[in-house]
CSV table of N, CA and C in Angstrom, one decimal:
chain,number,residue,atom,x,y,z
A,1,UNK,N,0.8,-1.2,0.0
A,1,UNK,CA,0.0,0.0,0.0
A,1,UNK,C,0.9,1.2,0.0
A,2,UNK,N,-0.1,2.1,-0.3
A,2,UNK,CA,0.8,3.6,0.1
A,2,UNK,C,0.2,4.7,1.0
A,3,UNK,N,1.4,5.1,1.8
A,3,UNK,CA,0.8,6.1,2.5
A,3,UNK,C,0.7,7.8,2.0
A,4,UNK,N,0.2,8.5,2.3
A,4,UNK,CA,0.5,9.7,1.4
A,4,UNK,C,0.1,11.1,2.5
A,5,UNK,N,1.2,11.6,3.2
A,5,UNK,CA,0.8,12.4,4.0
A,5,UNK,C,1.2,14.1,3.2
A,6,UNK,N,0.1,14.4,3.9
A,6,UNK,CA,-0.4,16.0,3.0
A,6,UNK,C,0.2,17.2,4.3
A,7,UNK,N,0.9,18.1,3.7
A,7,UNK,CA,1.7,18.7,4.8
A,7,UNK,C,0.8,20.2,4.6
A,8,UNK,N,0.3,20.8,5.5
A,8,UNK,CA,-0.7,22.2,5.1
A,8,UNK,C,0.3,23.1,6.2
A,9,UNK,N,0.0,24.4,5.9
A,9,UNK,CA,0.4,25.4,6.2
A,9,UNK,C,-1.1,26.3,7.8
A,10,UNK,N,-0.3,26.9,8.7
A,10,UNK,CA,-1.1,27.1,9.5
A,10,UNK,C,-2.6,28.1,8.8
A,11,UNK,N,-2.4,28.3,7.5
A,11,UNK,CA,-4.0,28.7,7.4
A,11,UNK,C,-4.8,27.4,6.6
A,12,UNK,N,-4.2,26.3,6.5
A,12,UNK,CA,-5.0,25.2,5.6
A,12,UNK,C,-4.5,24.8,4.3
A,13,UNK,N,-3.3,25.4,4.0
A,13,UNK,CA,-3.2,25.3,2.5
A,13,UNK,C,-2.5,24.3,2.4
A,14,UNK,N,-1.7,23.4,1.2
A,14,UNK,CA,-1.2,22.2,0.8
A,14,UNK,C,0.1,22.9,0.7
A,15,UNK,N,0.9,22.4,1.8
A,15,UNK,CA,2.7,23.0,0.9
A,15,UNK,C,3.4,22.3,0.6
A,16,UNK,N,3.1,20.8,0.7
A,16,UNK,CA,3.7,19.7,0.4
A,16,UNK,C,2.9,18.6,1.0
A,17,UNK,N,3.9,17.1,0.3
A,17,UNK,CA,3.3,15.6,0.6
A,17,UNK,C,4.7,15.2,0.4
A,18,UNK,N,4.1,13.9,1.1
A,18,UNK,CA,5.4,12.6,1.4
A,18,UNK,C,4.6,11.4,0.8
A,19,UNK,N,4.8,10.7,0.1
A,19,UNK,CA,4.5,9.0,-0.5
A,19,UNK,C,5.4,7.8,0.2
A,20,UNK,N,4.5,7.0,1.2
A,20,UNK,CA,5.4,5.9,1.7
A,20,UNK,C,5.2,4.7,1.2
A,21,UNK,N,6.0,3.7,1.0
A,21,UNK,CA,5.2,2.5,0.7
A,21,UNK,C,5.5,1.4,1.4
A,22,UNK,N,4.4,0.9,2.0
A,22,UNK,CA,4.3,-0.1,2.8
A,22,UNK,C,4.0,-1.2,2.7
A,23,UNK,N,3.6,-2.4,3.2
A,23,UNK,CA,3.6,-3.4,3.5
A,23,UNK,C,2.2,-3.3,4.2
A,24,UNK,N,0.7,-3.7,3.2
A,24,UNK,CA,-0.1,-4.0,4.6
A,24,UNK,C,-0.5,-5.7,4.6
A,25,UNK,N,-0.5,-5.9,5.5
A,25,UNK,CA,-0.9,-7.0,6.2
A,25,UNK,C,-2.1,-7.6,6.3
A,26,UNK,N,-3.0,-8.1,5.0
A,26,UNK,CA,-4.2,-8.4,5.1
A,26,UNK,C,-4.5,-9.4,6.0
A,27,UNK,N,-3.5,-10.5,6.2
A,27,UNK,CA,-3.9,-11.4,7.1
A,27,UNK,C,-4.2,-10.8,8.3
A,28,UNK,N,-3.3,-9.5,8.9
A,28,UNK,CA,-3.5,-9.1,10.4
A,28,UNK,C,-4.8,-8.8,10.9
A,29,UNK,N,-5.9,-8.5,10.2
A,29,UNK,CA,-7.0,-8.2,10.0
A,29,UNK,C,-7.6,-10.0,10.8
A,30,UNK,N,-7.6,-10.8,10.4
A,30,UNK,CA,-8.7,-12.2,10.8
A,30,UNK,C,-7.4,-12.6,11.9
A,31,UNK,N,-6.3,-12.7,11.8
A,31,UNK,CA,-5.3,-13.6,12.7
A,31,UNK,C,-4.2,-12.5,13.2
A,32,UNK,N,-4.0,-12.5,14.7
A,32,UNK,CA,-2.9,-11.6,15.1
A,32,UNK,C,-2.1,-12.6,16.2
A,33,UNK,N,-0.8,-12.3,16.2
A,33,UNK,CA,0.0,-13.0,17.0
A,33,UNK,C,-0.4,-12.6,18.4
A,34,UNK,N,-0.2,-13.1,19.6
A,34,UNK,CA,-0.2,-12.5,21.2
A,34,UNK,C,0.7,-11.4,20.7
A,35,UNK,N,-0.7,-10.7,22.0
A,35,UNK,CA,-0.1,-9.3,21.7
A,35,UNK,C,-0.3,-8.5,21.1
A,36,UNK,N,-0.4,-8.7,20.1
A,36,UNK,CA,-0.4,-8.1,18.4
A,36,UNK,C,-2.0,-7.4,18.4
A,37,UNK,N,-1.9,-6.8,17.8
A,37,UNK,CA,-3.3,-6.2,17.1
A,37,UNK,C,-3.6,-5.9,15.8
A,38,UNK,N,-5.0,-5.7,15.1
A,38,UNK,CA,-5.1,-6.1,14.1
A,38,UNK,C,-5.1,-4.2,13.7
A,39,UNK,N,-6.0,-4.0,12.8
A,39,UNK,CA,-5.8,-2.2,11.7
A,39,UNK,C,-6.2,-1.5,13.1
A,40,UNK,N,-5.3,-0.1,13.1
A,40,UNK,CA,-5.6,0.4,14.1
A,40,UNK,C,-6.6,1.1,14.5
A,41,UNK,N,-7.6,1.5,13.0
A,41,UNK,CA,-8.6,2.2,13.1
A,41,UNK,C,-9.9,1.0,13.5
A,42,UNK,N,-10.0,-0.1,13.7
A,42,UNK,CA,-10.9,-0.9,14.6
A,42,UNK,C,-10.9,0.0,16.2
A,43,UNK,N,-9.6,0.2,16.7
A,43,UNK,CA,-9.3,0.0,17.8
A,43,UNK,C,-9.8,2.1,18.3
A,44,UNK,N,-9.5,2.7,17.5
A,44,UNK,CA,-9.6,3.9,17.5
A,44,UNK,C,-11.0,4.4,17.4
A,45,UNK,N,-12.0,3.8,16.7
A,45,UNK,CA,-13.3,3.7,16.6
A,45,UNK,C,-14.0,3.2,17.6
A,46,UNK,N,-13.5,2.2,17.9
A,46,UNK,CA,-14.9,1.5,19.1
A,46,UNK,C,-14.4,2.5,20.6
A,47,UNK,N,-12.9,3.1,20.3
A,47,UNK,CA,-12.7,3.8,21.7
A,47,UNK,C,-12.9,5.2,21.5
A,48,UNK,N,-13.8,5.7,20.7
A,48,UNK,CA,-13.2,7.2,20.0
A,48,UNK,C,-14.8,8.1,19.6
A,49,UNK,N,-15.9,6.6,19.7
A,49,UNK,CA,-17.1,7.0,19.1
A,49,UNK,C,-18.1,7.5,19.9
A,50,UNK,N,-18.2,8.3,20.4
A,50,UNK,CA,-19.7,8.4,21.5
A,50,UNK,C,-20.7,7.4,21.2
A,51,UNK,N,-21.8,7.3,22.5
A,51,UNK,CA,-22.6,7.0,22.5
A,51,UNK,C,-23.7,6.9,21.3
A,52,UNK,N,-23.6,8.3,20.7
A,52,UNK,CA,-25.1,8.1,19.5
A,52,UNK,C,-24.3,7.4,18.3
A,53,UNK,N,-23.1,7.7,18.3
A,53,UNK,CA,-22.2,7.3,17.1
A,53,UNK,C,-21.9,5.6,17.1
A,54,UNK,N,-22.1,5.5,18.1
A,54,UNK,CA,-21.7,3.6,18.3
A,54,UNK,C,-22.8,3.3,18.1
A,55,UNK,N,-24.1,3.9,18.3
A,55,UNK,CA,-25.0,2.8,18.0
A,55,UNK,C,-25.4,3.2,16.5
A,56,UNK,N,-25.3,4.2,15.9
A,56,UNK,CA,-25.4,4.3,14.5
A,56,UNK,C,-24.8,3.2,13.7
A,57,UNK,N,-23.5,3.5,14.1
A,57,UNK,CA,-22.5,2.1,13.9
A,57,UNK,C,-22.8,0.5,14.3
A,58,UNK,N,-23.9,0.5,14.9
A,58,UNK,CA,-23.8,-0.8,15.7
A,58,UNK,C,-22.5,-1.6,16.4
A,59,UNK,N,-21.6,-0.7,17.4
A,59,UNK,CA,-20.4,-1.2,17.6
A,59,UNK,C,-20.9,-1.5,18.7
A,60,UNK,N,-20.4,-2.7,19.3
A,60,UNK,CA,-19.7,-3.4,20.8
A,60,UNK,C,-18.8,-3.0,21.2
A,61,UNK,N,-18.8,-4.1,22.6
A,61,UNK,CA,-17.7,-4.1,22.9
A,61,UNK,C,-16.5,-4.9,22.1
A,62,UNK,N,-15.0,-4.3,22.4
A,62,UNK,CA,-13.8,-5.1,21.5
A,62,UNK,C,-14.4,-7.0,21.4
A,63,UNK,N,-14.3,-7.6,23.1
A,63,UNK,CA,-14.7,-8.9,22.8
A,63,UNK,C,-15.8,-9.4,22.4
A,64,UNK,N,-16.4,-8.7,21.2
A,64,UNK,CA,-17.7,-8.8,20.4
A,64,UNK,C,-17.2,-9.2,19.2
A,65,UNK,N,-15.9,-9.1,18.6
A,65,UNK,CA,-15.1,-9.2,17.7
A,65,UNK,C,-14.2,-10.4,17.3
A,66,UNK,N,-14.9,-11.4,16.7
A,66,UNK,CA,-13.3,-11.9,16.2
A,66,UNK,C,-12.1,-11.5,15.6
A,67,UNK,N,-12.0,-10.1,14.9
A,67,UNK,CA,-10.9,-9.6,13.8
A,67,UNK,C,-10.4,-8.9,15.3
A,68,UNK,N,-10.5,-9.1,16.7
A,68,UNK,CA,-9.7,-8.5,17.5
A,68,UNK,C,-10.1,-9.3,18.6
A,69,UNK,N,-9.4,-10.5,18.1
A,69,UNK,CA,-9.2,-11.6,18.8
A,69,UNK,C,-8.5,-11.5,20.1
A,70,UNK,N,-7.4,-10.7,20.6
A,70,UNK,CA,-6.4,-10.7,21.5
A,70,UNK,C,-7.3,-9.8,22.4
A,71,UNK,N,-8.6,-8.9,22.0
A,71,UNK,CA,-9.2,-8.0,23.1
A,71,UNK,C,-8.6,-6.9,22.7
A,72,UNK,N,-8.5,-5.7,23.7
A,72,UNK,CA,-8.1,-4.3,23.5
A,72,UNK,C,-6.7,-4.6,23.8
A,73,UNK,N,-6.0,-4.3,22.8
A,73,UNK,CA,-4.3,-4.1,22.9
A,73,UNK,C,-3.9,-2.8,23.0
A,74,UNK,N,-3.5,-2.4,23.8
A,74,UNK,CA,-3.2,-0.9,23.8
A,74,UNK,C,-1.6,-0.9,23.3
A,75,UNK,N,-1.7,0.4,23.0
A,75,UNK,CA,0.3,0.8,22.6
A,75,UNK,C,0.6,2.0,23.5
A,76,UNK,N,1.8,1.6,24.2
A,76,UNK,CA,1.7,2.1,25.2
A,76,UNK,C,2.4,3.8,24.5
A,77,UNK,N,1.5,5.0,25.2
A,77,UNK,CA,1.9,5.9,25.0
A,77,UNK,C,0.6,6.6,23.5
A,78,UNK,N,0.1,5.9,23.9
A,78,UNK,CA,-1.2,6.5,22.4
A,78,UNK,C,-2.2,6.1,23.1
A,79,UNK,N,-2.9,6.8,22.6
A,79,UNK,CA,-4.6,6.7,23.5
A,79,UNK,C,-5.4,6.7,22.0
A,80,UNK,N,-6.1,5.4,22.2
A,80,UNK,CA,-6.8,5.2,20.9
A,80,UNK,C,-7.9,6.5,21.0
A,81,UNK,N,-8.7,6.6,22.0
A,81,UNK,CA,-9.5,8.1,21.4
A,81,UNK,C,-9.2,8.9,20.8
A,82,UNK,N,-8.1,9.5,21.6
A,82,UNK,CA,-7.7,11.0,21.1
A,82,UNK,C,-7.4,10.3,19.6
A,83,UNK,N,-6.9,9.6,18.7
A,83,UNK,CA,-6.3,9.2,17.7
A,83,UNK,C,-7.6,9.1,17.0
A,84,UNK,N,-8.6,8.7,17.3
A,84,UNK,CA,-10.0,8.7,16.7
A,84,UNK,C,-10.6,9.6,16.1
A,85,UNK,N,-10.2,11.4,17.6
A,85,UNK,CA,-10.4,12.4,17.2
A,85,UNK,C,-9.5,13.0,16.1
A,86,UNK,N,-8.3,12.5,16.2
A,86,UNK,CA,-7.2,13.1,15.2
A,86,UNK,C,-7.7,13.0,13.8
A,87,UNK,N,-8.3,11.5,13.7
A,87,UNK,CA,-8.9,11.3,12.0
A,87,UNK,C,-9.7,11.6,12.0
A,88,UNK,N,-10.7,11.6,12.6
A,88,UNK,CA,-12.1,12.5,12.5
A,88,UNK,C,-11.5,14.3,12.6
A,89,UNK,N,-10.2,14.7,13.1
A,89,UNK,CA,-10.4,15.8,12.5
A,89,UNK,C,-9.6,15.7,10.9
A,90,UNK,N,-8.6,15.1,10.7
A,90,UNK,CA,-8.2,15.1,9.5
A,90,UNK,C,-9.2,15.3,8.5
A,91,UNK,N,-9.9,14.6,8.4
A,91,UNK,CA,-11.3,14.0,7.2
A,91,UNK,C,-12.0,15.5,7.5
A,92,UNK,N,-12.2,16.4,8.7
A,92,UNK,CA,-12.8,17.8,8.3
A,92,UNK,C,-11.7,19.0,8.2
A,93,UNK,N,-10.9,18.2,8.4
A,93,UNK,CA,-9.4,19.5,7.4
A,93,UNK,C,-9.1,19.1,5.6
A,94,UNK,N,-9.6,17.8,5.6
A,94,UNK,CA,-9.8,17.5,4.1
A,94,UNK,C,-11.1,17.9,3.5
A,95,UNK,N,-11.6,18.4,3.8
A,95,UNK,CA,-13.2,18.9,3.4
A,95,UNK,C,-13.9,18.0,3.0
A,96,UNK,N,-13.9,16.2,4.2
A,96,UNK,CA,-14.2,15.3,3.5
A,96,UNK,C,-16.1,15.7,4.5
A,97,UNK,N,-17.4,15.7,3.4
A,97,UNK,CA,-18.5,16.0,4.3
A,97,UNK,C,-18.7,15.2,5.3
A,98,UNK,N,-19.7,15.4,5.8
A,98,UNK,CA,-19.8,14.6,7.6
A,98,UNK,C,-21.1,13.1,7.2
A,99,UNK,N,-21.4,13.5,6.3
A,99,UNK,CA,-22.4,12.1,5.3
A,99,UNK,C,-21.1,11.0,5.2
A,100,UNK,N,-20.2,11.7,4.1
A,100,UNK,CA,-18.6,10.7,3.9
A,100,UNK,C,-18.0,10.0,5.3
A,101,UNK,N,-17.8,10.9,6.0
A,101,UNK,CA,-17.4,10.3,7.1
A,101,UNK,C,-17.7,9.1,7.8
A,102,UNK,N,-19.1,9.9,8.0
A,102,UNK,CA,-20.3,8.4,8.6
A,102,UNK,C,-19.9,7.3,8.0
A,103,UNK,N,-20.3,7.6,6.3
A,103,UNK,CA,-20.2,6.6,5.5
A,103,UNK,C,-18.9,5.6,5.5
A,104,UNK,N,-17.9,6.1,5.5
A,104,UNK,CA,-16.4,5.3,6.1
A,104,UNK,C,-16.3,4.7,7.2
A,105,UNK,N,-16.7,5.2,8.0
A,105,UNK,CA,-17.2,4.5,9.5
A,105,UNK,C,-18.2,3.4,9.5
A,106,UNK,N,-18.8,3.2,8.8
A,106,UNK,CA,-19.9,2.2,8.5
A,106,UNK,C,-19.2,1.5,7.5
A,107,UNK,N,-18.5,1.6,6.8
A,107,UNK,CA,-17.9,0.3,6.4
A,107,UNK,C,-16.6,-0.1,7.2
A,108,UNK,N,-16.1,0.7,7.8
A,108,UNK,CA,-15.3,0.0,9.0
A,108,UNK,C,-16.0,-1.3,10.1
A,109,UNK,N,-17.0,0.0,10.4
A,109,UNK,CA,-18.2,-1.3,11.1
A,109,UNK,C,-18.4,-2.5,10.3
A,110,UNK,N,-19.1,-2.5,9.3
A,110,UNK,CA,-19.2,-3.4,8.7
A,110,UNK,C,-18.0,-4.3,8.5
A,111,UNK,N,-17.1,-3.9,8.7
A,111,UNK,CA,-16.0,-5.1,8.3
A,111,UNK,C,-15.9,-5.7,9.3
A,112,UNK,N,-15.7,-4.9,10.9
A,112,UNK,CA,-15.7,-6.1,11.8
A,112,UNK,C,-17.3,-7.3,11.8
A,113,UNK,N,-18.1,-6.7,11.7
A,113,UNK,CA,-19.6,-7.2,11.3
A,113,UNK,C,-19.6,-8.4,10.7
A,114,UNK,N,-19.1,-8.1,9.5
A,114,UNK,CA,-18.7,-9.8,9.0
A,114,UNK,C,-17.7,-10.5,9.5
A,115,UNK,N,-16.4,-9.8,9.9
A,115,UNK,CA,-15.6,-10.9,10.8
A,115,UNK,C,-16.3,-11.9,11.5
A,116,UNK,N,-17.4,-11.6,11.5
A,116,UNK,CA,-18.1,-12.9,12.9
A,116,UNK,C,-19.2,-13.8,12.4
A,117,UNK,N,-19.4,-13.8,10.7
A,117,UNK,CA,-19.9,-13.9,10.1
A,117,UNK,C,-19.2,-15.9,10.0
A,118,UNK,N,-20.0,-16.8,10.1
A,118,UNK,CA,-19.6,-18.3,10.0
A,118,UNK,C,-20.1,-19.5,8.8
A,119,UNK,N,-19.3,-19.9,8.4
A,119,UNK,CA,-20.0,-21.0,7.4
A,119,UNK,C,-19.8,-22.4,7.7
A,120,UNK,N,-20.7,-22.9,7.1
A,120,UNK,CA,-20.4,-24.5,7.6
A,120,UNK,C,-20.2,-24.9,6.0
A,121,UNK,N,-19.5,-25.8,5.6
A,121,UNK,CA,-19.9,-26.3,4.5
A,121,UNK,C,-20.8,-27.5,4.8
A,122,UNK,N,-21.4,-27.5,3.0
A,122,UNK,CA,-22.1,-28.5,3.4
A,122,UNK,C,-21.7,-29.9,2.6
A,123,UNK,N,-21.8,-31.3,3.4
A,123,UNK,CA,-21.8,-32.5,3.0
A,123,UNK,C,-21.7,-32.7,1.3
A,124,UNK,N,-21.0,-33.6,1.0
A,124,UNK,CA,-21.2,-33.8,-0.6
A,124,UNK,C,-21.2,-32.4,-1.2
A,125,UNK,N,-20.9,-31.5,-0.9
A,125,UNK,CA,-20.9,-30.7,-1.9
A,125,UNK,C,-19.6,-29.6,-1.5
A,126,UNK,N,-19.4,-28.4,-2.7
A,126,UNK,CA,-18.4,-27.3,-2.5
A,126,UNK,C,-19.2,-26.0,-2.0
A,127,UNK,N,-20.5,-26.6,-1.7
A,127,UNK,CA,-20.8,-25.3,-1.2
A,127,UNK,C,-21.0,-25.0,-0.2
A,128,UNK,N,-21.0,-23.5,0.3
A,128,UNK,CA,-21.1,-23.3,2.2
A,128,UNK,C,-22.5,-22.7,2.0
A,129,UNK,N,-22.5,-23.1,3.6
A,129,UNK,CA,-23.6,-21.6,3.7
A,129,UNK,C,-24.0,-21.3,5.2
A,130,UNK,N,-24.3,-20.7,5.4
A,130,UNK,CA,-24.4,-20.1,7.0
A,130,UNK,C,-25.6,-20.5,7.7
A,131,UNK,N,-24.6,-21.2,9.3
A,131,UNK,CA,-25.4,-21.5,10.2
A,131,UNK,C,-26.7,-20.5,10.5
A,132,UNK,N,-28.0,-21.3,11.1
A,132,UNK,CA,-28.9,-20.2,11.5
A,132,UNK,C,-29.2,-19.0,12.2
A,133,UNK,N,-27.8,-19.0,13.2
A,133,UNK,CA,-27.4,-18.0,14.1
A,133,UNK,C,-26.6,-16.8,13.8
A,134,UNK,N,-26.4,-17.2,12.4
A,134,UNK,CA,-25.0,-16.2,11.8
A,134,UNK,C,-25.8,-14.6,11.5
């Protein structure tokens, strides 16, 4: 992946950017080592969202989650809220609207949502399909 940080000037304006390129880790997402945690905006969100915002989201708690298997992993010296508020302010220093936002947040939700999402396959065949409780 790439990262692409946008450098603004104290009245808002663009005075530069940096291009990183990374390494993301789609497996870290379903499987994390002890310890370990999975994308950090799961972690930033379910600690970052008020009350009316979580249930818009329909978020839980962390151990509601299989894609954050290990529970709340903290890094010591960052406080997932404030980092919550950090992107939520970015996205209104990028003049991204507050519809957009929601909207990105709800497929975040949604991704943990299906994490917990289960199939069985079935007998004699290649196909799955989901228990009645899924």
């Amino acid at each position: 992946g790439k990262f692409i940080r946008i450098n603004f000037d104290v009245n808002g304006y663009i005075v530069g950017a940096n291009i990183e390129t990374y390494l993301l880790e789609k497996s870290r997402a379903i499987r994390q080592a002890k310890d370990e945690r999975s994308f950090h905006v799961f972690y930033y969100m379910l600690s970052g969202a008020g009350d009316k915002l979580r249930s818009e989201l329909c978020l839980e708690d962390y151990s509601k989650y299989r894609f954050l298997s290990n529970g709340n992993v903290t890094i010591p010296g960052q406080q997932d809220k404030d980092m919550f508020t950090e992107t939520m302010d970015a996205f209104q220093i990028m003049s991204i609207p507050e519809e957009e936002r929601i909207g990105l947040l709800k497929v975040v939700s949604a991704v943990l949502q299906l994490g917990n999402m289960t199939f069985k396959k079935e007998r004699h065949s290649d196909q799955a399909s989901m228990p009645d409780d899924t």
